[in-house]
mmCIF file of C-alpha atoms in Angstrom:
data_model
loop_
_atom_site.group_PDB
_atom_site.id
_atom_site.type_symbol
_atom_site.label_atom_id
_atom_site.label_comp_id
_atom_site.label_asym_id
_atom_site.label_seq_id
_atom_site.Cartn_x
_atom_site.Cartn_y
_atom_site.Cartn_z
ATOM 1 C CA MET A 1 0.149 -0.211 -0.132
ATOM 2 C CA ASP A 2 1.369 3.341 -0.713
ATOM 3 C CA THR A 3 1.819 5.934 1.737
ATOM 4 C CA ILE A 4 1.885 9.965 1.419
ATOM 5 C CA ASP A 5 5.022 11.192 2.317
ATOM 6 C CA THR A 6 5.288 14.300 5.105
ATOM 7 C CA PRO A 7 6.253 17.142 2.712
ATOM 8 C CA THR A 8 3.055 16.335 0.632
ATOM 9 C CA LEU A 9 1.003 16.120 3.474
ATOM 10 C CA PHE A 10 2.350 19.381 4.903
ATOM 11 C CA TYR A 11 1.957 21.405 1.528
ATOM 12 C CA GLY A 12 -1.407 19.912 1.162
ATOM 13 C CA GLY A 13 -2.366 21.088 4.532
ATOM 14 C CA LEU A 14 -1.333 24.461 3.814
ATOM 15 C CA VAL A 15 -3.182 24.665 0.414
ATOM 16 C CA VAL A 16 -5.960 23.659 2.646
ATOM 17 C CA VAL A 17 -5.459 26.357 5.452
ATOM 18 C CA ALA A 18 -4.841 29.170 2.781
ATOM 19 C CA SER A 19 -7.859 28.189 0.627
ATOM 20 C CA GLY A 20 -9.937 28.387 3.995
ATOM 21 C CA PHE A 21 -8.551 31.815 4.667
ATOM 22 C CA GLY A 22 -8.923 32.970 1.097
ATOM 23 C CA LEU A 23 -12.654 31.897 1.292
ATOM 24 C CA LEU A 24 -13.302 33.699 4.502
ATOM 25 C CA TYR A 25 -11.561 36.858 3.253
ATOM 26 C CA LEU A 26 -13.575 36.555 0.199
ATOM 27 C CA LEU A 27 -16.755 36.081 2.286
ATOM 28 C CA LEU A 28 -15.660 39.098 4.268
ATOM 29 C CA LEU A 29 -15.405 41.329 1.027
ATOM 30 C CA ILE A 30 -18.718 40.113 -0.119
ATOM 31 C CA TRP A 31 -20.760 40.839 3.096
ATOM 32 C CA SER A 32 -18.845 43.885 3.957
ATOM 33 C CA PRO A 33 -21.328 47.166 3.315
ATOM 34 C CA ALA A 34 -20.494 49.386 0.667
ATOM 35 C CA PRO A 35 -19.600 52.954 2.008
ATOM 36 C CA ILE A 36 -22.293 55.107 3.251
ATOM 37 C CA ILE A 37 -23.053 57.701 0.909
ATOM 38 C CA THR A 38 -24.667 61.119 1.848
ATOM 39 C CA ARG A 39 -26.717 62.722 -0.593
ATOM 40 C CA SER A 40 -26.708 66.764 -1.091
ATOM 41 C CA SER A 41 -30.320 66.510 -0.412
ATOM 42 C CA GLU A 42 -29.961 64.861 3.016
ATOM 43 C CA THR A 43 -27.934 67.783 4.259
ATOM 44 C CA PHE A 44 -31.277 69.697 4.575
ATOM 45 C CA TYR A 45 -34.223 70.019 6.441
ATOM 46 C CA ARG A 46 -38.056 71.024 6.597
ATOM 47 C CA SER A 47 -39.683 72.283 9.518
ATOM 48 C CA ALA A 48 -42.668 73.943 10.958
ATOM 49 C CA LYS A 49 -40.994 77.433 10.190
ATOM 50 C CA SER A 50 -39.750 76.451 6.397
ATOM 51 C CA PRO A 51 -42.086 73.711 5.476
ATOM 52 C CA THR A 52 -41.553 73.884 1.682
ATOM 53 C CA LYS A 53 -38.175 75.395 1.449
ATOM 54 C CA PRO A 54 -35.179 73.006 2.894
ATOM 55 C CA LEU A 55 -32.728 74.429 5.219
ATOM 56 C CA PRO A 56 -29.073 73.536 5.748
ATOM 57 C CA LEU A 57 -28.284 71.349 8.687
ATOM 58 C CA THR A 58 -25.499 72.093 11.458
ATOM 59 C CA GLN A 59 -22.635 69.683 10.686
ATOM 60 C CA LEU A 60 -21.038 67.751 13.731
ATOM 61 C CA ASP A 61 -17.580 69.716 13.220
ATOM 62 C CA ASP A 62 -19.614 72.895 13.645
ATOM 63 C CA ALA A 63 -19.877 74.326 17.255
ATOM 64 C CA ALA A 64 -22.935 73.306 19.019
ATOM 65 C CA THR A 65 -26.043 75.283 18.963
ATOM 66 C CA VAL A 66 -28.467 73.704 21.503
ATOM 67 C CA ASP A 67 -27.852 71.764 24.471
ATOM 68 C CA LEU A 68 -29.638 68.444 23.269
ATOM 69 C CA SER A 69 -30.232 66.940 19.838
ATOM 70 C CA VAL A 70 -32.571 63.723 19.929
ATOM 71 C CA ILE A 71 -31.854 61.839 17.032
ATOM 72 C CA ILE A 72 -35.125 59.784 15.885
ATOM 73 C CA PRO A 73 -34.657 57.002 13.191
ATOM 74 C CA ALA A 74 -38.005 56.335 11.396
ATOM 75 C CA TYR A 75 -38.942 53.955 9.103
ATOM 76 C CA ASN A 76 -43.067 53.522 8.348
ATOM 77 C CA GLU A 77 -43.828 54.908 11.823
ATOM 78 C CA VAL A 78 -46.934 56.774 11.093
ATOM 79 C CA GLU A 79 -48.671 54.561 13.833
ATOM 80 C CA ARG A 80 -46.022 55.030 16.906
ATOM 81 C CA LEU A 81 -44.029 58.475 16.098
ATOM 82 C CA PRO A 82 -47.210 60.564 17.478
ATOM 83 C CA ILE A 83 -47.171 58.839 20.864
ATOM 84 C CA MET A 84 -43.459 58.853 20.999
ATOM 85 C CA LEU A 85 -43.312 62.495 20.124
ATOM 86 C CA GLU A 86 -45.885 63.247 22.483
ATOM 87 C CA GLN A 87 -44.270 61.782 25.270
ATOM 88 C CA THR A 88 -40.506 63.129 24.385
ATOM 89 C CA ILE A 89 -41.686 66.609 24.154
ATOM 90 C CA ALA A 90 -44.023 66.515 27.288
ATOM 91 C CA HIS A 91 -40.991 65.458 29.419
ATOM 92 C CA LEU A 92 -38.856 68.051 27.731
ATOM 93 C CA GLU A 93 -40.945 70.689 28.459
ATOM 94 C CA SER A 94 -41.892 69.603 31.919
ATOM 95 C CA VAL A 95 -37.879 69.866 32.868
ATOM 96 C CA ASN A 96 -37.565 73.029 31.316
ATOM 97 C CA ASP A 97 -40.827 74.338 33.426
ATOM 98 C CA GLN A 98 -39.529 73.237 36.518
ATOM 99 C CA ARG A 99 -35.944 74.903 35.653
ATOM 100 C CA ARG A 100 -37.906 78.105 34.732
ATOM 101 C CA ASN A 101 -39.494 78.516 37.992
ATOM 102 C CA SER A 102 -36.069 77.506 39.740
ATOM 103 C CA PRO A 103 -34.791 80.201 42.076
ATOM 104 C CA LYS A 104 -31.214 79.580 40.556
ATOM 105 C CA LYS A 105 -32.260 79.781 36.880
ATOM 106 C CA GLY A 106 -30.053 81.809 34.553
ATOM 107 C CA LYS A 107 -28.725 82.643 31.132
ATOM 108 C CA TRP A 108 -26.151 79.683 29.980
ATOM 109 C CA THR A 109 -22.778 80.681 29.651
ATOM 110 C CA LYS A 110 -19.232 78.707 29.701
ATOM 111 C CA THR A 111 -18.408 80.150 33.127
ATOM 112 C CA ASN A 112 -21.605 78.908 34.696
ATOM 113 C CA SER A 113 -21.032 76.141 37.351
ATOM 114 C CA LYS A 114 -22.434 72.754 37.061
ATOM 115 C CA GLU A 115 -25.194 73.478 39.229
ATOM 116 C CA GLU A 116 -26.360 76.560 37.777
ATOM 117 C CA SER A 117 -26.330 75.044 34.394
ATOM 118 C CA LYS A 118 -28.769 72.440 35.765
ATOM 119 C CA SER A 119 -31.012 75.132 36.608
ATOM 120 C CA ARG A 120 -31.747 77.085 33.297
ATOM 121 C CA PRO A 121 -33.828 75.873 30.695
ATOM 122 C CA ARG A 122 -32.510 73.088 28.408
ATOM 123 C CA THR A 123 -32.437 74.205 24.796
ATOM 124 C CA TYR A 124 -32.835 71.297 22.544
ATOM 125 C CA GLU A 125 -34.041 70.049 18.879
ATOM 126 C CA LEU A 126 -35.553 66.892 17.605
ATOM 127 C CA LEU A 127 -34.524 65.220 14.207
ATOM 128 C CA ILE A 128 -36.950 62.878 12.465
ATOM 129 C CA ILE A 129 -34.857 60.889 10.008
ATOM 130 C CA ASP A 130 -36.981 59.423 7.573
ATOM 131 C CA ASP A 131 -35.093 56.367 6.112
ATOM 132 C CA GLY A 132 -37.265 56.198 2.857
ATOM 133 C CA SER A 133 -40.370 55.208 4.204
ATOM 134 C CA THR A 134 -43.300 53.640 2.054
ATOM 135 C CA ASP A 135 -46.081 55.301 4.428
ATOM 136 C CA LYS A 136 -46.691 58.753 5.325
ATOM 137 C CA THR A 137 -44.320 59.498 7.762
ATOM 138 C CA PRO A 138 -42.377 62.306 6.421
ATOM 139 C CA GLU A 139 -45.532 64.164 5.450
ATOM 140 C CA LEU A 140 -47.365 63.278 9.319
ATOM 141 C CA SER A 141 -44.050 64.245 10.717
ATOM 142 C CA LEU A 142 -44.047 67.757 9.165
ATOM 143 C CA SER A 143 -47.691 68.106 9.794
ATOM 144 C CA LEU A 144 -47.214 67.482 13.648
ATOM 145 C CA ALA A 145 -44.369 70.165 13.700
ATOM 146 C CA GLN A 146 -46.703 72.563 11.950
ATOM 147 C CA SER A 147 -49.992 71.969 13.680
ATOM 148 C CA THR A 148 -49.047 70.349 16.969
ATOM 149 C CA TYR A 149 -46.019 71.605 17.955
ATOM 150 C CA PRO A 150 -45.072 74.735 16.041
ATOM 151 C CA GLN A 151 -42.823 76.052 18.721
ATOM 152 C CA ILE A 152 -40.370 73.163 19.100
ATOM 153 C CA ASP A 153 -37.564 72.837 16.994
ATOM 154 C CA ILE A 154 -38.297 69.767 14.972
ATOM 155 C CA LYS A 155 -36.138 69.043 11.939
ATOM 156 C CA ILE A 156 -37.309 66.451 9.333
ATOM 157 C CA ILE A 157 -34.943 65.005 7.184
ATOM 158 C CA SER A 158 -35.579 62.580 4.134
ATOM 159 C CA MET A 159 -33.355 59.898 3.378
ATOM 160 C CA ALA A 160 -33.332 59.427 -0.706
ATOM 161 C CA GLN A 161 -33.377 55.647 0.057
ATOM 162 C CA ASN A 162 -33.817 53.140 2.501
ATOM 163 C CA GLN A 163 -30.421 52.314 4.137
ATOM 164 C CA GLY A 164 -31.091 50.782 7.579
ATOM 165 C CA LYS A 165 -31.181 52.320 11.195
ATOM 166 C CA GLY A 166 -27.264 52.502 11.522
ATOM 167 C CA ALA A 167 -26.947 54.691 8.558
ATOM 168 C CA VAL A 168 -30.155 56.691 9.640
ATOM 169 C CA VAL A 169 -28.439 57.276 13.250
ATOM 170 C CA ARG A 170 -25.205 58.115 11.593
ATOM 171 C CA HIS A 171 -26.566 60.757 9.754
ATOM 172 C CA GLY A 172 -28.626 62.252 12.320
ATOM 173 C CA MET A 173 -25.488 62.719 14.518
ATOM 174 C CA LEU A 174 -23.369 63.886 11.567
ATOM 175 C CA TYR A 175 -25.758 66.718 11.001
ATOM 176 C CA SER A 176 -27.116 68.059 14.608
ATOM 177 C CA GLY A 177 -26.066 70.840 16.764
ATOM 178 C CA GLY A 178 -26.580 69.531 20.498
ATOM 179 C CA ARG A 179 -23.725 69.436 22.823
ATOM 180 C CA GLN A 180 -25.190 66.133 23.813
ATOM 181 C CA LEU A 181 -26.639 63.912 21.136
ATOM 182 C CA LEU A 182 -29.544 61.155 22.135
ATOM 183 C CA MET A 183 -30.435 58.390 19.953
ATOM 184 C CA VAL A 184 -33.757 56.991 20.673
ATOM 185 C CA ASP A 185 -36.296 54.637 18.939
ATOM 186 C CA ALA A 186 -39.543 55.954 17.194
ATOM 187 C CA ASP A 187 -41.648 53.095 18.985
ATOM 188 C CA GLY A 188 -41.111 54.778 22.261
ATOM 189 C CA ALA A 189 -40.462 51.582 24.173
ATOM 190 C CA THR A 190 -37.811 53.210 26.780
ATOM 191 C CA ARG A 191 -39.464 55.673 29.143
ATOM 192 C CA PHE A 192 -38.167 59.270 27.712
ATOM 193 C CA GLU A 193 -37.677 60.444 31.687
ATOM 194 C CA ASP A 194 -34.937 58.142 31.951
ATOM 195 C CA LEU A 195 -32.948 60.772 29.999
ATOM 196 C CA GLU A 196 -32.122 62.738 33.310
ATOM 197 C CA PRO A 197 -30.119 59.751 34.877
ATOM 198 C CA LEU A 198 -28.180 59.414 31.569
ATOM 199 C CA TRP A 199 -27.730 63.100 31.483
ATOM 200 C CA ASP A 200 -26.321 63.230 35.214
ATOM 201 C CA ALA A 201 -24.227 60.223 34.224
ATOM 202 C CA MET A 202 -22.456 62.074 31.378
ATOM 203 C CA GLU A 203 -22.288 65.149 33.598
ATOM 204 C CA GLU A 204 -19.962 63.140 35.887
ATOM 205 C CA ILE A 205 -17.924 61.301 33.184
ATOM 206 C CA THR A 206 -17.050 64.881 31.685
ATOM 207 C CA GLY A 207 -17.237 66.957 34.865
ATOM 208 C CA GLY A 208 -19.786 69.282 33.069
ATOM 209 C CA ASP A 209 -16.965 70.232 30.539
ATOM 210 C CA GLU A 210 -18.650 70.861 27.161
ATOM 211 C CA GLY A 211 -15.710 69.626 25.358
ATOM 212 C CA GLY A 212 -15.480 66.236 27.548
ATOM 213 C CA GLU A 213 -15.709 62.817 25.927
ATOM 214 C CA GLY A 214 -18.402 60.440 26.806
ATOM 215 C CA VAL A 215 -21.044 57.685 25.741
ATOM 216 C CA VAL A 216 -23.618 56.705 28.175
ATOM 217 C CA VAL A 217 -25.612 53.481 27.320
ATOM 218 C CA GLY A 218 -29.076 53.235 28.612
ATOM 219 C CA SER A 219 -29.482 49.357 29.828
ATOM 220 C CA ARG A 220 -32.514 46.820 30.167
ATOM 221 C CA ALA A 221 -29.893 44.163 31.739
ATOM 222 C CA HIS A 222 -31.569 44.740 34.800
ATOM 223 C CA MET A 223 -35.092 43.642 33.441
ATOM 224 C CA VAL A 224 -34.007 40.355 32.442
ATOM 225 C CA LYS A 225 -36.016 38.619 34.775
ATOM 226 C CA SER A 226 -38.997 41.145 34.899
ATOM 227 C CA GLU A 227 -42.614 40.314 33.252
ATOM 228 C CA ALA A 228 -41.806 42.464 30.342
ATOM 229 C CA VAL A 229 -38.935 40.153 29.442
ATOM 230 C CA VAL A 230 -40.163 36.919 30.454
ATOM 231 C CA LYS A 231 -43.246 37.390 28.359
ATOM 232 C CA ARG A 232 -41.056 37.876 25.359
ATOM 233 C CA SER A 233 -41.202 35.003 22.917
ATOM 234 C CA PHE A 234 -38.878 32.310 23.605
ATOM 235 C CA ILE A 235 -37.081 32.792 20.321
ATOM 236 C CA ARG A 236 -36.357 36.408 21.011
ATOM 237 C CA ASN A 237 -35.085 35.740 24.543
ATOM 238 C CA MET A 238 -32.944 33.007 23.026
ATOM 239 C CA LEU A 239 -31.683 35.627 20.440
ATOM 240 C CA MET A 240 -30.980 38.005 23.382
ATOM 241 C CA ARG A 241 -28.496 35.523 25.213
ATOM 242 C CA SER A 242 -26.834 34.288 22.272
ATOM 243 C CA LEU A 243 -25.780 37.897 21.517
ATOM 244 C CA HIS A 244 -24.518 38.401 24.894
ATOM 245 C CA THR A 245 -22.161 35.108 24.377
ATOM 246 C CA LEU A 246 -21.138 36.241 20.885
ATOM 247 C CA LEU A 247 -20.419 39.957 22.363
ATOM 248 C CA LEU A 248 -17.871 38.210 24.825
ATOM 249 C CA LEU A 249 -16.068 36.668 21.915
ATOM 250 C CA VAL A 250 -16.087 40.155 19.896
ATOM 251 C CA GLY A 251 -14.882 42.472 22.571
ATOM 252 C CA VAL A 252 -17.752 44.426 24.134
ATOM 253 C CA GLY A 253 -18.807 41.560 26.867
ATOM 254 C CA HIS A 254 -18.294 44.277 29.420
ATOM 255 C CA ILE A 255 -21.181 46.082 28.206
ATOM 256 C CA ARG A 256 -24.592 44.232 29.098
ATOM 257 C CA ASP A 257 -26.880 45.532 26.918
ATOM 258 C CA THR A 258 -25.363 46.902 23.700
ATOM 259 C CA GLN A 259 -28.640 46.927 21.838
ATOM 260 C CA CYS A 260 -31.179 49.258 23.753
ATOM 261 C CA GLY A 261 -32.005 52.135 21.282
ATOM 262 C CA PHE A 262 -31.324 54.665 23.921
ATOM 263 C CA LYS A 263 -27.642 56.244 23.961
ATOM 264 C CA LEU A 264 -26.182 59.360 24.944
ATOM 265 C CA PHE A 265 -23.039 60.914 23.086
ATOM 266 C CA SER A 266 -21.198 64.123 24.238
ATOM 267 C CA ARG A 267 -20.250 66.248 20.950
ATOM 268 C CA ARG A 268 -16.698 65.520 21.331
ATOM 269 C CA ALA A 269 -17.031 61.723 21.570
ATOM 270 C CA ALA A 270 -19.547 61.783 18.667
ATOM 271 C CA ARG A 271 -16.992 63.392 16.242
ATOM 272 C CA LYS A 272 -14.664 60.635 17.050
ATOM 273 C CA LEU A 273 -17.157 57.790 16.569
ATOM 274 C CA PHE A 274 -19.781 58.443 13.970
ATOM 275 C CA PRO A 275 -17.267 59.407 10.847
ATOM 276 C CA HIS A 276 -15.668 56.081 11.378
ATOM 277 C CA GLN A 277 -19.027 54.156 11.299
ATOM 278 C CA HIS A 278 -19.392 51.571 8.241
ATOM 279 C CA LEU A 279 -22.451 49.491 9.482
ATOM 280 C CA PRO A 280 -25.621 50.719 8.248
ATOM 281 C CA SER A 281 -27.830 47.729 9.885
ATOM 282 C CA TRP A 282 -29.043 47.224 13.355
ATOM 283 C CA MET A 283 -25.744 46.104 14.703
ATOM 284 C CA PHE A 284 -23.861 49.473 14.365
ATOM 285 C CA ASP A 285 -24.100 49.956 17.897
ATOM 286 C CA VAL A 286 -21.421 47.182 18.791
ATOM 287 C CA GLU A 287 -18.984 48.669 16.048
ATOM 288 C CA LEU A 288 -19.548 52.279 17.809
ATOM 289 C CA LEU A 289 -18.596 50.472 21.466
ATOM 290 C CA LEU A 290 -15.502 48.921 19.983
ATOM 291 C CA LEU A 291 -14.533 52.162 18.266
ATOM 292 C CA ALA A 292 -15.028 53.707 21.806
ATOM 293 C CA LYS A 293 -12.910 51.066 23.537
ATOM 294 C CA ALA A 294 -10.321 51.479 20.996
ATOM 295 C CA GLN A 295 -9.920 55.126 21.683
ATOM 296 C CA ASP A 296 -10.512 54.976 25.638
ATOM 297 C CA ILE A 297 -13.476 56.935 25.197
ATOM 298 C CA PRO A 298 -15.290 56.541 28.932
ATOM 299 C CA VAL A 299 -18.846 54.371 28.652
ATOM 300 C CA ARG A 300 -21.201 53.881 30.966
ATOM 301 C CA GLU A 301 -24.308 51.791 31.413
ATOM 302 C CA VAL A 302 -27.469 53.392 33.332
ATOM 303 C CA ASP A 303 -30.705 51.193 34.068
ATOM 304 C CA VAL A 304 -33.456 52.432 32.115
ATOM 305 C CA GLU A 305 -37.277 51.144 32.134
ATOM 306 C CA TRP A 306 -38.618 49.641 28.749
ATOM 307 C CA HIS A 307 -41.428 48.003 27.714
ATOM 308 C CA GLU A 308 -42.779 45.886 24.573
ATOM 309 C CA VAL A 309 -44.071 48.024 21.545
ATOM 310 C CA GLY A 310 -46.528 46.314 19.238
ATOM 311 C CA GLY A 311 -45.575 47.099 15.573
ATOM 312 C CA SER A 312 -42.073 45.424 15.542
ATOM 313 C CA LYS A 313 -40.640 45.265 12.182
ATOM 314 C CA LEU A 314 -37.782 42.637 13.343
ATOM 315 C CA ASN A 315 -38.205 39.514 11.424
ATOM 316 C CA VAL A 316 -36.241 37.074 14.174
ATOM 317 C CA VAL A 317 -34.775 34.513 11.878
ATOM 318 C CA LYS A 318 -33.736 37.007 9.229
ATOM 319 C CA ALA A 319 -32.289 39.262 12.109
ATOM 320 C CA SER A 320 -30.315 36.346 13.797
ATOM 321 C CA LEU A 321 -28.694 35.465 10.541
ATOM 322 C CA GLY A 322 -27.807 38.979 10.061
ATOM 323 C CA MET A 323 -26.507 39.406 13.547
ATOM 324 C CA LEU A 324 -24.072 36.755 12.939
ATOM 325 C CA ARG A 325 -22.570 37.991 9.605
ATOM 326 C CA ASP A 326 -22.832 41.581 10.863
ATOM 327 C CA LEU A 327 -20.618 40.511 14.021
ATOM 328 C CA GLY A 328 -18.156 38.476 11.740
ATOM 329 C CA VAL A 329 -17.881 41.481 9.338
ATOM 330 C CA ILE A 330 -17.219 43.831 12.299
ATOM 331 C CA ARG A 331 -14.572 41.655 13.668
ATOM 332 C CA GLY A 332 -13.224 40.524 10.679
ATOM 333 C CA ASN A 333 -12.462 44.039 9.278
ATOM 334 C CA MET A 334 -11.265 45.461 12.613
ATOM 335 C CA MET A 335 -8.774 42.560 12.767
ATOM 336 C CA LEU A 336 -7.513 43.268 9.221
ATOM 337 C CA GLY A 337 -7.341 46.833 9.821
ATOM 338 C CA ARG A 338 -9.863 47.619 7.028
ATOM 339 C CA TRP A 339 -12.202 49.247 9.744
ATOM 340 C CA GLY A 340 -11.440 51.446 12.628
ATOM 341 C CA VAL A 341 -9.973 54.604 14.208
ATOM 342 C CA GLY A 342 -9.149 56.585 11.056
ATOM 343 C CA LYS A 343 -10.732 54.532 8.520
ATOM 344 C CA GLY A 344 -13.872 56.140 6.816
ATOM 345 C CA ARG A 345 -13.164 59.488 8.363
ATOM 346 C CA LYS A 346 -14.121 61.391 5.193
ATOM 347 C CA VAL A 347 -17.891 61.964 4.756
ATOM 348 C CA LYS A 348 -18.843 61.350 1.243
ATOM 349 C CA VAL A 349 -21.464 63.851 0.005
ATOM 350 C CA GLU A 350 -23.139 63.433 -3.648
#
């Protein structure tokens, strides 16, 4: 019986290994998303004050114009958006009413103390970014801005085509004027009043410094055994547990809940994160947290209240497969130096 000599086995093994790595690299190239392109029309907004003539948005590299920007990605949200806006604006105005009646109220200046800054009304803007909806979401948004909230700074931005939640949040962050920038889901699943503990945590991280760096992540991890989570489907809960296990391997296992759509960024931190973001899909949060980790940007988790809201567009099976693919794409591209700090810095506008 003929035997295969050792050199033949060795070189044959090398060919198999090289072929395997080559296949993985080819899949990485195929699965990696194309660069996120910003269309010129997407750098303008409509509002109650200018419903027909689009006005230019503030860019992230510009100086801040308000205390808070609320970034609301919206795709076919005719049913859920009005309730979310009502809750959001009610809270923000309630806080400002309390501050206006505070004996410590005063106009903000850079020399104000931390306590003085807490006592003045908080200026804010709401950016509703429509991700190519097929319903009347942009029309409804403008109608609400004109008829129900004419005194509130609501900006409606229309993406030229559907790109995904990650791309829309990135766009909103790149074109907003807040000293602090909050991403929040249009379904209103997270109690908006929980902005206040997030805000306080940011103040602790940055010391109240406008130029400070920080990310504060809303977390539902404390609700694992609560009725809101227990009543979710078995498949959804299994997906949640599997995701956390995979995140340990990817490198963000120190964050208990990466996917809560309620995150606050300081302006300086946003400048160091969002221009480098590549992923347009719903796993973009993981890429941002890895970018923050690579740049030693402080990240803190704060417990928030959350409840299931009907009308979710998440397909569990499709989302599970997409999750595995996207985590592999993030990790693979970062390991090979194709993504990361200094990658994708230039924002393309066409």
